[in-house]
Amino acid sequence: MAMKVFSWPGLFSSSDETAMCQVRTDDDAEAFSGLVARWQGPIRNLCTRMTGDIHRGEDLAQETFVRLYTRRKNYEPKARFSTFLWRMALNLCYDELRKIKRRRELSLEDPQDADGGSVFDPGTDEPGPDDCLAGNERAEAVRHALVELEEPYRVVVVLRHYEGLKFREIADVLELPEGTVKSRMFEAVSRLNKTLNSLLGDKPQITARPREKLLI
């Protein structure tokens, strides 16, 4: 059977938007499965980077797609699907970060009960033997520095450097002026450098460009 194609007013000519419209109007399970297959990796990476915990990241990604289907009728065809999905995942991350903060505050008197989460392991390509020690040390420092960033700065770094969004796209997702996003990125890079200088005892010189310098 041929897949239906809807012509919503102002609809973006993208397979994601078309598929989401099919999910919204027809509860199309095949279209929804296609969206999950395409976006599961990016959303899991986002949630993992935001929480610093690979297991929480996996759980939050699954919860994002459950929520996406549950709230499918809220999707507006004039909006980009990716913007709708990023916001949904980030809202779940924000909720989780607030829970983590409350648990840590309650466990200050007994640090052994603090819920520090699992060791962050994004599962990226392993370095060669000669680079293993230095690479692991730097990677761990970057991960620690990222988690230490306050949420308004962390989210900009994650969306820009790890998810590859443009500043205007980040502005759409966060519903902020593009200039605010750029200023937060500048401040985030400055804070990351300070933390890394302290952890590594050198000056890694992380900059907003090129992206590859922060992709650890």
PDB file of C-alpha atoms in Angstrom:
ATOM      1  CA  MET A   1       0.000   0.000   0.000  1.00  0.00           C
ATOM      2  CA  ALA A   2       1.383   3.409  -0.936  1.00  0.00           C
ATOM      3  CA  MET A   3       2.222   5.756   1.906  1.00  0.00           C
ATOM      4  CA  LYS A   4      -0.106   8.736   2.201  1.00  0.00           C
ATOM      5  CA  VAL A   5       1.413  12.167   1.769  1.00  0.00           C
ATOM      6  CA  PHE A   6      -0.338  15.122   3.373  1.00  0.00           C
ATOM      7  CA  SER A   7      -0.139  18.712   2.196  1.00  0.00           C
ATOM      8  CA  TRP A   8      -0.493  20.742   5.363  1.00  0.00           C
ATOM      9  CA  PRO A   9      -0.339  24.528   4.866  1.00  0.00           C
ATOM     10  CA  GLY A  10       3.242  25.671   5.365  1.00  0.00           C
ATOM     11  CA  LEU A  11       4.530  22.114   5.856  1.00  0.00           C
ATOM     12  CA  PHE A  12       8.295  21.705   5.451  1.00  0.00           C
ATOM     13  CA  SER A  13       9.197  19.392   2.554  1.00  0.00           C
ATOM     14  CA  SER A  14      10.980  16.921   4.796  1.00  0.00           C
ATOM     15  CA  SER A  15      10.389  13.232   5.393  1.00  0.00           C
ATOM     16  CA  ASP A  16      10.470  13.850   9.167  1.00  0.00           C
ATOM     17  CA  GLU A  17       7.683  16.415   9.064  1.00  0.00           C
ATOM     18  CA  THR A  18       5.613  14.321   6.670  1.00  0.00           C
ATOM     19  CA  ALA A  19       6.071  11.213   8.814  1.00  0.00           C
ATOM     20  CA  MET A  20       5.093  13.075  11.987  1.00  0.00           C
ATOM     21  CA  CYS A  21       1.943  14.354  10.309  1.00  0.00           C
ATOM     22  CA  GLN A  22       1.043  10.758   9.475  1.00  0.00           C
ATOM     23  CA  VAL A  23       1.627   9.793  13.097  1.00  0.00           C
ATOM     24  CA  ARG A  24      -0.513  12.704  14.237  1.00  0.00           C
ATOM     25  CA  THR A  25      -3.461  12.085  11.913  1.00  0.00           C
ATOM     26  CA  ASP A  26      -3.428   8.305  11.358  1.00  0.00           C
ATOM     27  CA  ASP A  27      -1.466   6.943  14.343  1.00  0.00           C
ATOM     28  CA  ASP A  28       0.847   5.489  11.692  1.00  0.00           C
ATOM     29  CA  ALA A  29       3.055   2.952  13.501  1.00  0.00           C
ATOM     30  CA  GLU A  30       5.377   2.476  10.519  1.00  0.00           C
ATOM     31  CA  ALA A  31       6.019   6.205  10.207  1.00  0.00           C
ATOM     32  CA  PHE A  32       6.655   6.443  13.934  1.00  0.00           C
ATOM     33  CA  SER A  33       9.117   3.543  13.838  1.00  0.00           C
ATOM     34  CA  GLY A  34      10.998   5.330  11.075  1.00  0.00           C
ATOM     35  CA  LEU A  35      11.292   8.482  13.194  1.00  0.00           C
ATOM     36  CA  VAL A  36      12.549   6.494  16.175  1.00  0.00           C
ATOM     37  CA  ALA A  37      15.143   4.712  14.045  1.00  0.00           C
ATOM     38  CA  ARG A  38      16.418   8.006  12.630  1.00  0.00           C
ATOM     39  CA  TRP A  39      16.470  10.029  15.855  1.00  0.00           C
ATOM     40  CA  GLN A  40      17.140   7.522  18.638  1.00  0.00           C
ATOM     41  CA  GLY A  41      20.929   7.943  18.459  1.00  0.00           C
ATOM     42  CA  PRO A  42      21.006  11.768  18.487  1.00  0.00           C
ATOM     43  CA  ILE A  43      18.430  11.975  21.274  1.00  0.00           C
ATOM     44  CA  ARG A  44      20.253   9.381  23.383  1.00  0.00           C
ATOM     45  CA  ASN A  45      23.510  11.281  22.916  1.00  0.00           C
ATOM     46  CA  LEU A  46      21.828  14.550  23.880  1.00  0.00           C
ATOM     47  CA  CYS A  47      20.350  13.095  27.064  1.00  0.00           C
ATOM     48  CA  THR A  48      23.632  11.395  27.971  1.00  0.00           C
ATOM     49  CA  ARG A  49      25.661  14.578  27.514  1.00  0.00           C
ATOM     50  CA  MET A  50      23.159  16.641  29.463  1.00  0.00           C
ATOM     51  CA  THR A  51      23.003  14.272  32.451  1.00  0.00           C
ATOM     52  CA  GLY A  52      26.538  12.865  32.304  1.00  0.00           C
ATOM     53  CA  ASP A  53      25.127   9.370  32.707  1.00  0.00           C
ATOM     54  CA  ILE A  54      24.825   6.836  29.889  1.00  0.00           C
ATOM     55  CA  HIS A  55      22.084   4.830  31.611  1.00  0.00           C
ATOM     56  CA  ARG A  56      20.000   7.884  32.394  1.00  0.00           C
ATOM     57  CA  GLY A  57      20.573   9.011  28.822  1.00  0.00           C
ATOM     58  CA  GLU A  58      19.164   5.750  27.474  1.00  0.00           C
ATOM     59  CA  ASP A  59      16.140   5.904  29.777  1.00  0.00           C
ATOM     60  CA  LEU A  60      15.413   9.539  28.938  1.00  0.00           C
ATOM     61  CA  ALA A  61      15.676   8.835  25.217  1.00  0.00           C
ATOM     62  CA  GLN A  62      13.111   6.064  25.525  1.00  0.00           C
ATOM     63  CA  GLU A  63      10.882   8.317  27.586  1.00  0.00           C
ATOM     64  CA  THR A  64      11.194  11.026  24.929  1.00  0.00           C
ATOM     65  CA  PHE A  65       9.749   8.787  22.241  1.00  0.00           C
ATOM     66  CA  VAL A  66       6.999   7.555  24.541  1.00  0.00           C
ATOM     67  CA  ARG A  67       6.089  11.172  25.198  1.00  0.00           C
ATOM     68  CA  LEU A  68       6.370  12.011  21.496  1.00  0.00           C
ATOM     69  CA  TYR A  69       3.746   9.429  20.636  1.00  0.00           C
ATOM     70  CA  THR A  70       1.538  10.278  23.601  1.00  0.00           C
ATOM     71  CA  ARG A  71       1.568  13.960  22.664  1.00  0.00           C
ATOM     72  CA  ARG A  72       1.515  13.484  18.902  1.00  0.00           C
ATOM     73  CA  LYS A  73      -1.636  15.590  18.570  1.00  0.00           C
ATOM     74  CA  ASN A  74       0.300  18.598  19.906  1.00  0.00           C
ATOM     75  CA  TYR A  75       2.659  18.638  16.936  1.00  0.00           C
ATOM     76  CA  GLU A  76       2.141  21.672  14.717  1.00  0.00           C
ATOM     77  CA  PRO A  77       2.836  20.946  11.032  1.00  0.00           C
ATOM     78  CA  LYS A  78       4.298  24.435  10.542  1.00  0.00           C
ATOM     79  CA  ALA A  79       7.088  23.732  13.013  1.00  0.00           C
ATOM     80  CA  ARG A  80      10.158  21.652  12.258  1.00  0.00           C
ATOM     81  CA  PHE A  81       9.946  18.167  13.691  1.00  0.00           C
ATOM     82  CA  SER A  82      13.534  18.347  14.935  1.00  0.00           C
ATOM     83  CA  THR A  83      12.800  21.500  16.956  1.00  0.00           C
ATOM     84  CA  PHE A  84       9.730  19.850  18.479  1.00  0.00           C
ATOM     85  CA  LEU A  85      11.731  16.723  19.381  1.00  0.00           C
ATOM     86  CA  TRP A  86      14.810  18.531  20.760  1.00  0.00           C
ATOM     87  CA  ARG A  87      12.583  20.593  23.057  1.00  0.00           C
ATOM     88  CA  MET A  88      10.748  17.520  24.281  1.00  0.00           C
ATOM     89  CA  ALA A  89      13.991  15.685  25.090  1.00  0.00           C
ATOM     90  CA  LEU A  90      15.519  18.734  26.769  1.00  0.00           C
ATOM     91  CA  ASN A  91      12.475  19.239  28.986  1.00  0.00           C
ATOM     92  CA  LEU A  92      12.881  15.677  30.237  1.00  0.00           C
ATOM     93  CA  CYS A  93      16.589  16.330  30.813  1.00  0.00           C
ATOM     94  CA  TYR A  94      15.802  19.477  32.799  1.00  0.00           C
ATOM     95  CA  ASP A  95      13.341  17.531  34.957  1.00  0.00           C
ATOM     96  CA  GLU A  96      15.939  14.823  35.565  1.00  0.00           C
ATOM     97  CA  LEU A  97      18.663  17.343  36.430  1.00  0.00           C
ATOM     98  CA  ARG A  98      16.353  18.968  38.995  1.00  0.00           C
ATOM     99  CA  LYS A  99      15.703  15.544  40.550  1.00  0.00           C
ATOM    100  CA  ILE A 100      19.435  14.801  40.678  1.00  0.00           C
ATOM    101  CA  LYS A 101      20.103  18.154  42.322  1.00  0.00           C
ATOM    102  CA  ARG A 102      17.435  17.549  44.975  1.00  0.00           C
ATOM    103  CA  ARG A 103      18.773  14.061  45.727  1.00  0.00           C
ATOM    104  CA  ARG A 104      22.290  15.388  46.137  1.00  0.00           C
ATOM    105  CA  GLU A 105      21.121  18.172  48.422  1.00  0.00           C
ATOM    106  CA  LEU A 106      19.279  15.661  50.592  1.00  0.00           C
ATOM    107  CA  SER A 107      22.311  13.379  50.793  1.00  0.00           C
ATOM    108  CA  LEU A 108      24.926  15.991  51.747  1.00  0.00           C
ATOM    109  CA  GLU A 109      25.125  14.630  55.265  1.00  0.00           C
ATOM    110  CA  ASP A 110      25.812  11.134  53.969  1.00  0.00           C
ATOM    111  CA  PRO A 111      27.917  11.306  50.777  1.00  0.00           C
ATOM    112  CA  GLN A 112      27.824   7.530  50.366  1.00  0.00           C
ATOM    113  CA  ASP A 113      24.115   7.805  49.594  1.00  0.00           C
ATOM    114  CA  ALA A 114      24.603  10.450  46.943  1.00  0.00           C
ATOM    115  CA  ASP A 115      23.308   9.409  43.551  1.00  0.00           C
ATOM    116  CA  GLY A 116      26.295  10.210  41.399  1.00  0.00           C
ATOM    117  CA  GLY A 117      25.125   8.119  38.464  1.00  0.00           C
ATOM    118  CA  SER A 118      27.116   5.809  36.252  1.00  0.00           C
ATOM    119  CA  VAL A 119      30.474   6.561  34.703  1.00  0.00           C
ATOM    120  CA  PHE A 120      29.937   8.485  31.491  1.00  0.00           C
ATOM    121  CA  ASP A 121      30.918   6.445  28.462  1.00  0.00           C
ATOM    122  CA  PRO A 122      29.619   7.692  25.111  1.00  0.00           C
ATOM    123  CA  GLY A 123      30.876   4.618  23.279  1.00  0.00           C
ATOM    124  CA  THR A 124      32.922   6.571  20.745  1.00  0.00           C
ATOM    125  CA  ASP A 125      35.814   5.167  18.692  1.00  0.00           C
ATOM    126  CA  GLU A 126      38.713   4.013  20.843  1.00  0.00           C
ATOM    127  CA  PRO A 127      42.072   5.800  20.454  1.00  0.00           C
ATOM    128  CA  GLY A 128      45.200   4.018  19.305  1.00  0.00           C
ATOM    129  CA  PRO A 129      47.577   2.494  21.888  1.00  0.00           C
ATOM    130  CA  ASP A 130      50.010   5.423  21.741  1.00  0.00           C
ATOM    131  CA  ASP A 131      47.251   7.951  22.410  1.00  0.00           C
ATOM    132  CA  CYS A 132      45.271   5.942  24.935  1.00  0.00           C
ATOM    133  CA  LEU A 133      46.613   7.400  28.184  1.00  0.00           C
ATOM    134  CA  ALA A 134      46.631  11.062  27.134  1.00  0.00           C
ATOM    135  CA  GLY A 135      43.385  10.688  25.204  1.00  0.00           C
ATOM    136  CA  ASN A 136      41.535   9.088  28.101  1.00  0.00           C
ATOM    137  CA  GLU A 137      42.783  11.719  30.536  1.00  0.00           C
ATOM    138  CA  ARG A 138      41.690  14.569  28.294  1.00  0.00           C
ATOM    139  CA  ALA A 139      38.372  12.928  27.408  1.00  0.00           C
ATOM    140  CA  GLU A 140      37.534  12.399  31.081  1.00  0.00           C
ATOM    141  CA  ALA A 141      38.480  16.006  31.834  1.00  0.00           C
ATOM    142  CA  VAL A 142      36.223  17.324  29.059  1.00  0.00           C
ATOM    143  CA  ARG A 143      33.319  15.176  30.257  1.00  0.00           C
ATOM    144  CA  HIS A 144      33.793  16.369  33.817  1.00  0.00           C
ATOM    145  CA  ALA A 145      34.051  19.989  32.720  1.00  0.00           C
ATOM    146  CA  LEU A 146      30.902  19.670  30.610  1.00  0.00           C
ATOM    147  CA  VAL A 147      28.852  18.232  33.467  1.00  0.00           C
ATOM    148  CA  GLU A 148      30.134  21.001  35.745  1.00  0.00           C
ATOM    149  CA  LEU A 149      28.766  23.684  33.403  1.00  0.00           C
ATOM    150  CA  GLU A 150      25.525  25.284  34.496  1.00  0.00           C
ATOM    151  CA  GLU A 151      22.602  24.038  32.420  1.00  0.00           C
ATOM    152  CA  PRO A 152      22.075  27.206  30.282  1.00  0.00           C
ATOM    153  CA  TYR A 153      25.665  26.933  29.057  1.00  0.00           C
ATOM    154  CA  ARG A 154      25.854  23.151  28.878  1.00  0.00           C
ATOM    155  CA  VAL A 155      22.832  22.862  26.598  1.00  0.00           C
ATOM    156  CA  VAL A 156      24.318  25.317  24.097  1.00  0.00           C
ATOM    157  CA  VAL A 157      27.616  23.407  23.988  1.00  0.00           C
ATOM    158  CA  VAL A 158      25.885  20.056  23.578  1.00  0.00           C
ATOM    159  CA  LEU A 159      23.581  21.221  20.807  1.00  0.00           C
ATOM    160  CA  ARG A 160      26.334  23.083  18.978  1.00  0.00           C
ATOM    161  CA  HIS A 161      29.376  20.838  19.332  1.00  0.00           C
ATOM    162  CA  TYR A 162      27.914  17.381  19.824  1.00  0.00           C
ATOM    163  CA  GLU A 163      24.675  17.574  17.858  1.00  0.00           C
ATOM    164  CA  GLY A 164      25.929  19.924  15.145  1.00  0.00           C
ATOM    165  CA  LEU A 165      23.109  22.471  15.239  1.00  0.00           C
ATOM    166  CA  LYS A 166      23.617  25.946  13.833  1.00  0.00           C
ATOM    167  CA  PHE A 167      23.207  28.936  16.130  1.00  0.00           C
ATOM    168  CA  ARG A 168      19.869  29.881  14.554  1.00  0.00           C
ATOM    169  CA  GLU A 169      18.627  26.309  15.055  1.00  0.00           C
ATOM    170  CA  ILE A 170      19.687  26.349  18.700  1.00  0.00           C
ATOM    171  CA  ALA A 171      17.912  29.683  19.092  1.00  0.00           C
ATOM    172  CA  ASP A 172      14.717  28.107  17.724  1.00  0.00           C
ATOM    173  CA  VAL A 173      14.973  25.114  20.048  1.00  0.00           C
ATOM    174  CA  LEU A 174      15.647  27.215  23.153  1.00  0.00           C
ATOM    175  CA  GLU A 175      13.341  30.036  22.076  1.00  0.00           C
ATOM    176  CA  LEU A 176      16.089  32.592  22.575  1.00  0.00           C
ATOM    177  CA  PRO A 177      17.570  35.342  20.396  1.00  0.00           C
ATOM    178  CA  GLU A 178      20.484  34.086  18.319  1.00  0.00           C
ATOM    179  CA  GLY A 179      22.717  36.708  19.898  1.00  0.00           C
ATOM    180  CA  THR A 180      21.964  35.283  23.356  1.00  0.00           C
ATOM    181  CA  VAL A 181      22.915  31.809  22.163  1.00  0.00           C
ATOM    182  CA  LYS A 182      26.235  33.079  20.803  1.00  0.00           C
ATOM    183  CA  SER A 183      27.047  34.956  23.999  1.00  0.00           C
ATOM    184  CA  ARG A 184      26.283  31.844  26.057  1.00  0.00           C
ATOM    185  CA  MET A 185      28.562  29.809  23.839  1.00  0.00           C
ATOM    186  CA  PHE A 186      31.377  32.311  24.340  1.00  0.00           C
ATOM    187  CA  GLU A 187      30.886  32.183  28.117  1.00  0.00           C
ATOM    188  CA  ALA A 188      30.595  28.388  28.085  1.00  0.00           C
ATOM    189  CA  VAL A 189      33.905  28.007  26.227  1.00  0.00           C
ATOM    190  CA  SER A 190      35.570  30.371  28.680  1.00  0.00           C
ATOM    191  CA  ARG A 191      34.306  28.363  31.658  1.00  0.00           C
ATOM    192  CA  LEU A 192      35.295  25.060  30.061  1.00  0.00           C
ATOM    193  CA  ASN A 193      38.817  26.340  29.498  1.00  0.00           C
ATOM    194  CA  LYS A 194      39.145  27.416  33.122  1.00  0.00           C
ATOM    195  CA  THR A 195      37.983  24.029  34.373  1.00  0.00           C
ATOM    196  CA  LEU A 196      40.221  22.135  31.959  1.00  0.00           C
ATOM    197  CA  ASN A 197      43.233  24.261  32.804  1.00  0.00           C
ATOM    198  CA  SER A 198      42.695  23.334  36.437  1.00  0.00           C
ATOM    199  CA  LEU A 199      42.198  19.637  35.725  1.00  0.00           C
ATOM    200  CA  LEU A 200      44.962  19.152  33.164  1.00  0.00           C
ATOM    201  CA  GLY A 201      47.457  21.752  34.317  1.00  0.00           C
ATOM    202  CA  ASP A 202      47.796  23.144  30.813  1.00  0.00           C
ATOM    203  CA  LYS A 203      45.892  25.344  28.398  1.00  0.00           C
ATOM    204  CA  PRO A 204      43.912  23.215  25.955  1.00  0.00           C
ATOM    205  CA  GLN A 205      42.659  26.321  24.107  1.00  0.00           C
ATOM    206  CA  ILE A 206      39.140  25.108  23.369  1.00  0.00           C
ATOM    207  CA  THR A 207      37.441  27.499  20.985  1.00  0.00           C
ATOM    208  CA  ALA A 208      33.989  27.711  19.459  1.00  0.00           C
ATOM    209  CA  ARG A 209      35.545  26.843  16.083  1.00  0.00           C
ATOM    210  CA  PRO A 210      36.495  24.422  14.739  1.00  0.00           C
ATOM    211  CA  ARG A 211      33.977  21.972  16.202  1.00  0.00           C
ATOM    212  CA  GLU A 212      36.402  19.058  16.198  1.00  0.00           C
ATOM    213  CA  LYS A 213      38.409  20.501  19.103  1.00  0.00           C
ATOM    214  CA  LEU A 214      35.603  19.769  21.557  1.00  0.00           C
ATOM    215  CA  LEU A 215      34.282  16.507  20.156  1.00  0.00           C
ATOM    216  CA  ILE A 216      35.433  14.187  22.938  1.00  0.00           C
TER     217      ILE A 216
END
